[in-house]
Short mmCIF file of C-alpha atoms in Angstrom, two decimals:
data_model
loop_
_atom_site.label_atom_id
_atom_site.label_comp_id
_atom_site.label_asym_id
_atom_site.label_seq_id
_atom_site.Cartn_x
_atom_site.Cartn_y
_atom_site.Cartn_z
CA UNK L 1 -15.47 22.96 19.24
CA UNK L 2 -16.34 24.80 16.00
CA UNK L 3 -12.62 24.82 14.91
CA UNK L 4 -12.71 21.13 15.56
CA UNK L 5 -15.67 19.83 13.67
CA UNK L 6 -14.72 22.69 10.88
CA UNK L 7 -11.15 20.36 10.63
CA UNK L 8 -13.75 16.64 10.70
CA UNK L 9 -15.55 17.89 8.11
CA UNK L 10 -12.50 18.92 5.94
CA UNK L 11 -10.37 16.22 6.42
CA UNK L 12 -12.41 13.66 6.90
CA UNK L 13 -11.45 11.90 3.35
CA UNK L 14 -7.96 11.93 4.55
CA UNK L 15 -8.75 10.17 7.59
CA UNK L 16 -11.17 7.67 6.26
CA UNK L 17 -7.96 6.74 4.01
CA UNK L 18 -5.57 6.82 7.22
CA UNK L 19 -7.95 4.66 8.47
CA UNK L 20 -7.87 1.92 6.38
CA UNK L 21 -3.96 2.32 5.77
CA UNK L 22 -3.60 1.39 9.73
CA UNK L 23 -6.19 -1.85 8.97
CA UNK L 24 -3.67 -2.70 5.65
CA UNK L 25 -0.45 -2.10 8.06
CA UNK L 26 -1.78 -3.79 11.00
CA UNK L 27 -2.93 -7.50 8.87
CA UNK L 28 0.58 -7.28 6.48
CA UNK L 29 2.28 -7.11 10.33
CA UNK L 30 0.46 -9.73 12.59
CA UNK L 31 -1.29 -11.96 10.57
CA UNK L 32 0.49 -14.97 10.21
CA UNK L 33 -0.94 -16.78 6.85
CA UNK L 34 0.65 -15.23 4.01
CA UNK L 35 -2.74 -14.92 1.53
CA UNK L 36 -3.80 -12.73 4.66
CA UNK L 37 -0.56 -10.59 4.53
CA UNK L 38 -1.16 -10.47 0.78
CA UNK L 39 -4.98 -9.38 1.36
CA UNK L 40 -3.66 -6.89 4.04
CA UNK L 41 -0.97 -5.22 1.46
CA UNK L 42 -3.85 -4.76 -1.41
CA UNK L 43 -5.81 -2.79 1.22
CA UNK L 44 -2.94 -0.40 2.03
CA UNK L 45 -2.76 -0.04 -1.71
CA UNK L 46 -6.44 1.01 -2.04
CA UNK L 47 -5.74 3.22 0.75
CA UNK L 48 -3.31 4.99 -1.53
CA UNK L 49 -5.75 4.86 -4.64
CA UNK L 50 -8.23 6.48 -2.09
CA UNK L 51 -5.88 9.14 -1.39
CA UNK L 52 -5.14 10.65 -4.57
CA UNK L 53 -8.39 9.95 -5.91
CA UNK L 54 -9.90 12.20 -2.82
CA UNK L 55 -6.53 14.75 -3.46
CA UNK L 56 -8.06 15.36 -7.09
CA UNK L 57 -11.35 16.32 -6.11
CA UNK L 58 -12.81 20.19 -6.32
CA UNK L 59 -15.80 21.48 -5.07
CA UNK L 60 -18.53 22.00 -7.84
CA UNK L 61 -16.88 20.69 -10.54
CA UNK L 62 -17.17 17.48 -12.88
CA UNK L 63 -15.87 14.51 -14.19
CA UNK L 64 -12.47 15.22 -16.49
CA UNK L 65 -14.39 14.97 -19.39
CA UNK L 66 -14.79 17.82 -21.29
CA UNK L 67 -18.32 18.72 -22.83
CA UNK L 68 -17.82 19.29 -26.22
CA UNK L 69 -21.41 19.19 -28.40
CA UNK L 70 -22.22 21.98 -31.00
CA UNK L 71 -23.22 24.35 -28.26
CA UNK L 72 -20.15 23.60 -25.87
CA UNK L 73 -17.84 23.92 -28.17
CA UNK L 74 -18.00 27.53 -28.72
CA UNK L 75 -16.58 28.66 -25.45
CA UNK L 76 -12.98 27.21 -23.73
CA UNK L 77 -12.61 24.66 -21.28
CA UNK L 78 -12.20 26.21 -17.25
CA UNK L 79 -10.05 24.32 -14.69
CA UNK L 80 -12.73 25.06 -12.18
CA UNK L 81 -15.30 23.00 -13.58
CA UNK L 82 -13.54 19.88 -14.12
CA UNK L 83 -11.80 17.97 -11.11
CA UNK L 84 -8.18 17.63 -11.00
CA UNK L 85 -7.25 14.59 -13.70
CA UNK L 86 -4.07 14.04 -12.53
CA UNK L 87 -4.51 11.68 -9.67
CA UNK L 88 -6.78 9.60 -11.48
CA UNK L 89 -4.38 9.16 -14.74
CA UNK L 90 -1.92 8.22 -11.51
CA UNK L 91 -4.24 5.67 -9.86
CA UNK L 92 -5.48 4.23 -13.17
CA UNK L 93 -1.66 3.17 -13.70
CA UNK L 94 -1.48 2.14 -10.11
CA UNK L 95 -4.75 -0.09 -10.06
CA UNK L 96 -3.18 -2.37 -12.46
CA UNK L 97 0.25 -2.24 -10.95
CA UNK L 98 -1.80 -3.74 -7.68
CA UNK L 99 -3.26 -6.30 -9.56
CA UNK L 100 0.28 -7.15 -11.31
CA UNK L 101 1.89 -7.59 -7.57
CA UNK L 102 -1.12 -9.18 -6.14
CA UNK L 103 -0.75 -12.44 -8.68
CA UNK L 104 2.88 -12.46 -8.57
CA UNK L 105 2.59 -12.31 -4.78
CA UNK L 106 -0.28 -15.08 -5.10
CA UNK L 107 2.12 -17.55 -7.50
CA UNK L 108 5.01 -16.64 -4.15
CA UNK L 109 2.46 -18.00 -2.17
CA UNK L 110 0.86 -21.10 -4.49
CA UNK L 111 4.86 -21.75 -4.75
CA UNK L 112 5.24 -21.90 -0.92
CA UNK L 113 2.37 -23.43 -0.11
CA UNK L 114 3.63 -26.65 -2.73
CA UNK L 115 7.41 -26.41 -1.26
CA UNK L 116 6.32 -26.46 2.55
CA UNK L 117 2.87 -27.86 2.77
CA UNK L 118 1.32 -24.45 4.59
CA UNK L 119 1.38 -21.25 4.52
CA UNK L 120 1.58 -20.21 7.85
CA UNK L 121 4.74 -17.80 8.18
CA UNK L 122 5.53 -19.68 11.55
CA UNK L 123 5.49 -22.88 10.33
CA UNK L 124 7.91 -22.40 7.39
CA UNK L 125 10.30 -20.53 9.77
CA UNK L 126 10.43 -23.77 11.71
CA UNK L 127 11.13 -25.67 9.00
CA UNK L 128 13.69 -23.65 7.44
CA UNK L 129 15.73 -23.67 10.40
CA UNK L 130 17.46 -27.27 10.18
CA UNK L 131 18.31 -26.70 6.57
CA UNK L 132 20.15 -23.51 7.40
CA UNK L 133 22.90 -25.42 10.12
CA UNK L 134 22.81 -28.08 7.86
CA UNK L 135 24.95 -26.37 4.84
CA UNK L 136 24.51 -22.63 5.53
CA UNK L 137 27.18 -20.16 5.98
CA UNK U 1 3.86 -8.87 18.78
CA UNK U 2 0.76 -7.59 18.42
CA UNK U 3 0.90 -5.18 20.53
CA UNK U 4 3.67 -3.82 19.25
CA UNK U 5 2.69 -3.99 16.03
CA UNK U 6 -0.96 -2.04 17.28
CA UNK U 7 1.27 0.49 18.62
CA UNK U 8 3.65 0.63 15.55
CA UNK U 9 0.13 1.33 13.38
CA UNK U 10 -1.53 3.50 15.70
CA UNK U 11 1.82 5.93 16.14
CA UNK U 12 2.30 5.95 12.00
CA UNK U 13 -2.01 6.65 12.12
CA UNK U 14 -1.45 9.67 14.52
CA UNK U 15 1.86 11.15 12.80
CA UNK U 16 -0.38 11.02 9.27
CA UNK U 17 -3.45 12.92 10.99
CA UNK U 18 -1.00 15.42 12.52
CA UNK U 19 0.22 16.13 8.88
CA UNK U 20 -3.19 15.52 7.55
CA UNK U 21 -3.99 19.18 9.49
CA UNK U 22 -2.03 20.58 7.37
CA UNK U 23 -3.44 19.63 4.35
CA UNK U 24 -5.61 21.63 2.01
CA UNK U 25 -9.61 21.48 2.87
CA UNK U 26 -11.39 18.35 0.90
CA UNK U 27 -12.45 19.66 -2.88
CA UNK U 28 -10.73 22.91 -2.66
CA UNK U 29 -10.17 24.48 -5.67
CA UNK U 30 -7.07 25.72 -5.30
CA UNK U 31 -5.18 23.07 -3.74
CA UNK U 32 -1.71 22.23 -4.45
CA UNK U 33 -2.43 19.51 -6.47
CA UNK U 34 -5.01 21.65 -9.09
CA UNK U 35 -2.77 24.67 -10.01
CA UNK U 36 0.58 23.14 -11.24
CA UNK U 37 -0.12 21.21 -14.52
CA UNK U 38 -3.22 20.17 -14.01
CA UNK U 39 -5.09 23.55 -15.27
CA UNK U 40 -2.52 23.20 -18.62
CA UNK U 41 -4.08 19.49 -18.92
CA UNK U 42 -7.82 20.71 -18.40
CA UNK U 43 -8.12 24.00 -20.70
CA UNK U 44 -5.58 22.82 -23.83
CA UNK U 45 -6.24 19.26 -23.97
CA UNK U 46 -9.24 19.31 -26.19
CA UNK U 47 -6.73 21.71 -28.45
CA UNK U 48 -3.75 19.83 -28.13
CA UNK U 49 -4.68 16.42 -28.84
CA UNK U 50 -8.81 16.35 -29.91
CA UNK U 51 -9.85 13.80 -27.39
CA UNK U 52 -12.49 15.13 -24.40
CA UNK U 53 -11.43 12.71 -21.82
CA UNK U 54 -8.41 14.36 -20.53
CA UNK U 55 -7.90 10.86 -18.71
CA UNK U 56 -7.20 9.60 -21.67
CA UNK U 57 -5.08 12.29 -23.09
CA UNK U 58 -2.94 12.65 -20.19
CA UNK U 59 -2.71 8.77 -19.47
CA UNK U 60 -1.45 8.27 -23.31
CA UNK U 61 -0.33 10.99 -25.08
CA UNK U 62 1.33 13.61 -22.00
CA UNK U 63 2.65 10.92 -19.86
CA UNK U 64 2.97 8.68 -22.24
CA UNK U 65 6.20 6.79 -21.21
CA UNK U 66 4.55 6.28 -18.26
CA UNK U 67 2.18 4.35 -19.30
CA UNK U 68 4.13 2.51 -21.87
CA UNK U 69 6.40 1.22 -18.59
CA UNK U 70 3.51 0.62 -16.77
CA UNK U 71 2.33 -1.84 -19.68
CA UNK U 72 6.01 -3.49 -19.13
CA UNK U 73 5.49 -3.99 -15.80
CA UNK U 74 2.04 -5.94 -16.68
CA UNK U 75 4.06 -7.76 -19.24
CA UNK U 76 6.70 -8.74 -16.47
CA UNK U 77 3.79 -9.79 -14.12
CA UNK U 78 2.41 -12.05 -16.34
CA UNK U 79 5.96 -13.72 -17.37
CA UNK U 80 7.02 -13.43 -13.63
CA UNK U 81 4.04 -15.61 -13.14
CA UNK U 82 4.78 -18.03 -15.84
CA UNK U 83 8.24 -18.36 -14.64
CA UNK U 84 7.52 -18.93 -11.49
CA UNK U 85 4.45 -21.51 -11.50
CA UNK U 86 4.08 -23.06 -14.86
CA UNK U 87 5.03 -26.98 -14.80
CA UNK U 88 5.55 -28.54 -17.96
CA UNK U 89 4.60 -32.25 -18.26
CA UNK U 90 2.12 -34.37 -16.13
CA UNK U 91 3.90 -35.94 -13.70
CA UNK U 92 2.82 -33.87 -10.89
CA UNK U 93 -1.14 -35.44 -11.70
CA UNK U 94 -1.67 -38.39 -9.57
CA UNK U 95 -4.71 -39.31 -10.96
CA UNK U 96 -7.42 -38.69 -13.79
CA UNK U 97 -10.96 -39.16 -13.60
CA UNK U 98 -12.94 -39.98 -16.88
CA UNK U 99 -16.82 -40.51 -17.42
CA UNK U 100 -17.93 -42.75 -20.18
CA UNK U 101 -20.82 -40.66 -21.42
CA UNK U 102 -23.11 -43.36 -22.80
CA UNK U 103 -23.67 -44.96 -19.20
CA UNK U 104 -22.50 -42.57 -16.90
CA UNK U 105 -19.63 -44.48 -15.05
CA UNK U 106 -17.16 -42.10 -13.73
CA UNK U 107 -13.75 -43.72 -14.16
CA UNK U 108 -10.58 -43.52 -11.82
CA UNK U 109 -7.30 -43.70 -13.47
CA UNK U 110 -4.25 -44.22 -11.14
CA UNK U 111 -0.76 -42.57 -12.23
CA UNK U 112 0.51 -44.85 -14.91
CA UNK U 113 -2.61 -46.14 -16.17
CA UNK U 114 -3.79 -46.10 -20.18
CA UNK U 115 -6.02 -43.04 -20.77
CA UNK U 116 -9.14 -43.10 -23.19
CA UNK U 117 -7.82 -41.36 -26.37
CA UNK U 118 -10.95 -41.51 -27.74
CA UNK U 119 -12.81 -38.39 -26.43
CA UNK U 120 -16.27 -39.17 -28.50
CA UNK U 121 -17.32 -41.36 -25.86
CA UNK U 122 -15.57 -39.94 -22.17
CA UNK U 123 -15.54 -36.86 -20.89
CA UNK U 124 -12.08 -35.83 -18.50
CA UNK U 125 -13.53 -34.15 -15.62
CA UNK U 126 -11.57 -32.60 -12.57
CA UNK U 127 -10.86 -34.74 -9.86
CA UNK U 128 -12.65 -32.08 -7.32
CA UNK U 129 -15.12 -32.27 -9.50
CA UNK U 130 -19.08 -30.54 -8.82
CA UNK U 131 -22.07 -31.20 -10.94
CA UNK U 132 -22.15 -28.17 -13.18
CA UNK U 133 -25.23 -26.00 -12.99
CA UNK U 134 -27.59 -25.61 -16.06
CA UNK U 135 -27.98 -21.90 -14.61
CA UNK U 136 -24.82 -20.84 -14.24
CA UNK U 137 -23.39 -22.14 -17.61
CA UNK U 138 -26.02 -20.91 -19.61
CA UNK U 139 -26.01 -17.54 -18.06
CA UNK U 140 -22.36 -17.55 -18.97
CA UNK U 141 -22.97 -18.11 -22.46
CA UNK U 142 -25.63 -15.03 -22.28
CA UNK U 143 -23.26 -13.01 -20.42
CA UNK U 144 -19.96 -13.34 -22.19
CA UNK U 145 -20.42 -11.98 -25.71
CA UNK U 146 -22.29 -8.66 -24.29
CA UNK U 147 -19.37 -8.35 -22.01
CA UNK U 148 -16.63 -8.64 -24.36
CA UNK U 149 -18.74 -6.17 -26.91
CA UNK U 150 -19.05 -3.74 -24.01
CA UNK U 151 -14.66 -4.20 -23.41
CA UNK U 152 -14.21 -3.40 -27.09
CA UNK U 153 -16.71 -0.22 -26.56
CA UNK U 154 -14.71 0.89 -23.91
CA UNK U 155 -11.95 0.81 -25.50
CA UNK U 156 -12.80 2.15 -28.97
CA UNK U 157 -14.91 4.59 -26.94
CA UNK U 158 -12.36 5.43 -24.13
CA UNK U 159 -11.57 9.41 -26.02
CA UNK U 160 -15.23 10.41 -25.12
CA UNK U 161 -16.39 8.56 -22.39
CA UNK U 162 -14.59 7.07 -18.83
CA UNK U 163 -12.39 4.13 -20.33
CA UNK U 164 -9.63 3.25 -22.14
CA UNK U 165 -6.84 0.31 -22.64
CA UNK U 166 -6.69 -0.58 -19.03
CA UNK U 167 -10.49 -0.49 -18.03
CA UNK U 168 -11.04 -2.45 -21.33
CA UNK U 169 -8.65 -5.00 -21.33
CA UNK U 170 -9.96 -6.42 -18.01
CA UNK U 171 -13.54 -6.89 -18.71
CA UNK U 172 -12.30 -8.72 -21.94
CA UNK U 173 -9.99 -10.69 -19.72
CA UNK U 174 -12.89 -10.98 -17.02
CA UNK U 175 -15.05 -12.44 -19.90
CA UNK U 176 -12.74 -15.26 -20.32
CA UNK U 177 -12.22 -15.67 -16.43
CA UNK U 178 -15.85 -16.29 -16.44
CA UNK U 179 -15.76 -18.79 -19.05
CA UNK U 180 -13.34 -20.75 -17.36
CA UNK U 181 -14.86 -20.87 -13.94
CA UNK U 182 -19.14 -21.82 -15.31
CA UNK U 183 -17.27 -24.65 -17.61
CA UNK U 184 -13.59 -25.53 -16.82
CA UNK U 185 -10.45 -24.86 -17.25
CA UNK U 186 -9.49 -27.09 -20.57
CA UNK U 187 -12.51 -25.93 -22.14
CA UNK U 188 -11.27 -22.10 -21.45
CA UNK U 189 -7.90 -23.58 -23.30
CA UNK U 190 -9.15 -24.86 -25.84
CA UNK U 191 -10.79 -21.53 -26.77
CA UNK U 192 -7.97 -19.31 -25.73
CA UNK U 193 -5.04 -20.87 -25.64
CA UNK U 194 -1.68 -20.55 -22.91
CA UNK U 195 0.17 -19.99 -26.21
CA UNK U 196 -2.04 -17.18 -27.54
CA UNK U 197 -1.78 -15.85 -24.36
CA UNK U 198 1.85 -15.72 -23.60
CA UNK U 199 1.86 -13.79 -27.66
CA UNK U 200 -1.02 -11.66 -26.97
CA UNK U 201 1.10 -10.16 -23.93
CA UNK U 202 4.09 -9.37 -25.96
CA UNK U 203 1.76 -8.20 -28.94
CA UNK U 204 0.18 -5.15 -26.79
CA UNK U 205 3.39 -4.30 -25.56
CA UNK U 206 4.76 -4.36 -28.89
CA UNK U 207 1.97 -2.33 -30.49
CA UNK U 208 2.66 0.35 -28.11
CA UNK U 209 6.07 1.05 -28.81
CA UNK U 210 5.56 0.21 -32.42
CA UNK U 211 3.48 3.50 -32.39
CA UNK U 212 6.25 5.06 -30.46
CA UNK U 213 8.95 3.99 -32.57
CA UNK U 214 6.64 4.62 -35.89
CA UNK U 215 6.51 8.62 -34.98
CA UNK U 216 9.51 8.55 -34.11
CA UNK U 217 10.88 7.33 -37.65
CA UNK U 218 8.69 9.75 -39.22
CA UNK U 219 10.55 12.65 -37.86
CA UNK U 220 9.14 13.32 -34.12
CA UNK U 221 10.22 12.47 -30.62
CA UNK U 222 9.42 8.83 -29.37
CA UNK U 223 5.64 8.54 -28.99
CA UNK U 224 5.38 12.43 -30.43
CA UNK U 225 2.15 11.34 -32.17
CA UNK U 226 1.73 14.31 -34.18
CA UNK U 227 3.95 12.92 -36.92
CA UNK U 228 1.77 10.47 -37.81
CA UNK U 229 -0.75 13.27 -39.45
CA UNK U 230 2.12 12.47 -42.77
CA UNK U 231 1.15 8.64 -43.53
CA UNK U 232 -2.64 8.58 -42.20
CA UNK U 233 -3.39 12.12 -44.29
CA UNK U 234 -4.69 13.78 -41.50
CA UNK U 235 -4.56 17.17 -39.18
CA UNK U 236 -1.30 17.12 -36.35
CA UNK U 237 -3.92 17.30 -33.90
CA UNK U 238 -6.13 14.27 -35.17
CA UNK U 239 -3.15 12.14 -35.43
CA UNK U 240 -2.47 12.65 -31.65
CA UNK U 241 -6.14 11.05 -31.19
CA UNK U 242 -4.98 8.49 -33.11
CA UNK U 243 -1.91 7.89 -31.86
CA UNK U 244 -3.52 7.68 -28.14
CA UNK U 245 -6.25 4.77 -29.34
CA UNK U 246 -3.26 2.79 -31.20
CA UNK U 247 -1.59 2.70 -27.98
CA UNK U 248 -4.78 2.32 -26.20
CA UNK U 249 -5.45 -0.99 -27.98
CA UNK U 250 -1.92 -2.36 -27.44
CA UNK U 251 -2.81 -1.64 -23.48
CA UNK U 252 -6.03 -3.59 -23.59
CA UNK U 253 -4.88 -6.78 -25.39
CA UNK U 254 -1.57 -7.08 -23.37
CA UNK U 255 -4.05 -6.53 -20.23
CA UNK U 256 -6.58 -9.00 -21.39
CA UNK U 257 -3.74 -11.62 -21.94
CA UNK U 258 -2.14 -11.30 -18.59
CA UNK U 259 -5.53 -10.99 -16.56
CA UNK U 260 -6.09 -14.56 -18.38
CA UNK U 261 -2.34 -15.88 -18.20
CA UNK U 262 -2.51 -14.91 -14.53
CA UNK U 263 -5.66 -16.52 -13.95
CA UNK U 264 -4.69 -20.07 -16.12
CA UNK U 265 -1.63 -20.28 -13.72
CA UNK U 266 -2.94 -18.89 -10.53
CA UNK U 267 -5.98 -21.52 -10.59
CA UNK U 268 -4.36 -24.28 -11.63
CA UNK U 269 -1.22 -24.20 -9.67
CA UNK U 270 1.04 -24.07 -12.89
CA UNK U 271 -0.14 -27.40 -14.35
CA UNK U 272 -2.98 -25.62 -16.79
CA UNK U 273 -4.13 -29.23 -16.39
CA UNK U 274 -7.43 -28.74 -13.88
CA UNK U 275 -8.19 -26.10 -11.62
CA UNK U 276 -11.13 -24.11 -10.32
#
């Protein structure tokens, strides 16, 4: 029992982000309007961003930014007292790489939506069905 | 189908918590992930390349291809998007609405019809049109300069304090966004224009391997800022700081432009004609 709640409360940043990964899997699987699939693939991406933002953090220390006044500058920077600024150089790239796929993914979907009328992923199988025996391969 | 697919998620959920056990404790020190570069980054930084927010250093100067591809990609997003919505022409409007202003007749002009030139005395408004709200567009007004003096801030400001290109970019594209939704979406044109925007995303990009391209004339690797101490007359270790807000600033105006580009086409369907 101690071993147990010892593991909760050490991994529980990892599972909060597994967590919301299976939500972002789960609506990019079943849901069948595409802006919802969209919606469930930027929540898998924050899942991500969650991920190695939690990965970069230490116990005790601060944000990456280093003090440097009149008095601070007379002694050298520690690792320990700053958090890991890897992951969040990482995720900073990756936020806007999410935000570059979500509009492209959104002008798919506007482009969709004005070639078949809906956007229901059923829907425009059905009606892309006759058109493929008509001249397809 | 769903089901399956509850399954699918709940079997990739329990493989990640069964590796998850393995992982190093929340905020421990010395994880993995702290002790390769990331000590290097945190105690020679501040020596290296004189800017405090190692964010910042790391994002522009260390991995600073990385970022410069990550700018491309923005770039490619917001032609992508042009590309792949933007109609040309008004043939896809059915119909115009027009309100004389003097008497406050809202008129209804069918495809084909003769539209007012004169725009003294009507005013085009969107066909799902709502009443605007005195509130909303005058808090707009209030809002928008502070914002887009706070963007600039964070970007001049993004060596000492959390910010930078990115961060920046998008509250100065955000300002516009705003400005476009309280009034509408030809006013937002006529203020920033598709065509400014569509240059403004190839001008960040630009800048940024301009300064790549500029060290790398004067003698250093590509984006090696250190060279550029020669022509600005300044320590190797300044002109790194340097270097990193040059690039900075191409990152915020090509982000800026594509947030807006992104937004003109996304809203409007591709027509940049009226939209939300």
């Amino acid at each position: 029992m101690e071993a147990l709640w010892e593991q909760i409360l050490t991994k529980a940043n990892y599972w909060m982000t597994i967590a919301l990964m299976m939500v972002g899997l789960y609506a990019m699987i079943t849901k069948r309007n595409l802006v919802k699939k969209i919606i469930g693939m930027n929540i898998l991406q924050t899942a991500v961003i969650l991920m190695f933002i939690s990965i970069g953090a230490k116990r005790g220390a601060t944000i990456p930014i280093l003090k440097h006044g009149d008095a601070a500058a007379a002694h050298a920077p520690r690792a320990v007292d700053y958090i890991n600024p890897l992951p969040h150089v990482l995720m900073l790239t990756a936020i806007v790489v999410a935000v570059s796929t979500l509009g492209v993914a959104l002008a798919l979907a506007v482009k969709i939506y004005q070639q078949n009328g809906t956007l229901d992923e059923a829907d425009i199988l059905a009606r892309q069905v006759p058109r493929s025996h008509e001249g397809g391969p | 189908m769903k089901t399956a697919a509850a399954l699918l998620v709940l079997l990739f959920g329990g493989l990640l918590v069964y590796a998850s056990l393995e992982f190093p404790a929340w905020g421990d020190p010395m994880a993995p992930a702290s002790r390769h570069v990331s000590p290097h980054y945190i105690e020679r930084s501040l020596a290296e390349t004189s800017v405090p927010n190692i964010v910042t250093a790391v994002l522009a100067d260390y991995r600073g291809y990385d970022t410069m591809f990550e700018t491309i990609v923005i770039f490619t997003a917001g032609v992508a998007c042009l590309f792949l919505l933007r109609i040309f022409g008004r043939r896809s409007s059915e119909s115009r609405l027009y309100r004389h202003l003097p008497t406050g007749i809202t008129l209804r002009i069918s495809r084909g019809g003769a539209v007012p030139l004169s725009s003294k005395e009507f005013e085009r408004i969107d066909l799902q049109w709502v009443p605007y709200s005195v509130v909303v567009r005058t808090t707009c007004r209030l809002i928008v300069p502070f914002s887009q003096l706070f963007a600039l801030y964070v970007i001049a400001h993004g060596h000492h304090s959390p910010g930078g290109g990115f961060q920046g970019g998008v509250i100065l594209g955000a300002s516009i966004i705003l400005f476009a939704i309280a009034n509408n979406l030809r006013a937002s044109l006529a203020w920033f224009s598709e065509k400014l925007a569509v240059l403004l995303c190839g001008l960040g990009v630009s800048i940024y391997v301009a300064t790549g391209a500029l060290s790398f004339l004067l003698g250093g690797n590509f984006l090696d800022y250190g060279t550029l101490s020669k022509p600005f007359a300044m320590g190797a270790v300044a002109a790194r700081s340097l270097g990193i807000l040059m690039v900075e600033i191409g990152v915020g105006i090509t982000v800026m432009a594509v947030m807006v580009h992104l937004y003109y086409g996304l809203a409007s369907a591709g027509r940049h004609d009226e939209g939300l």
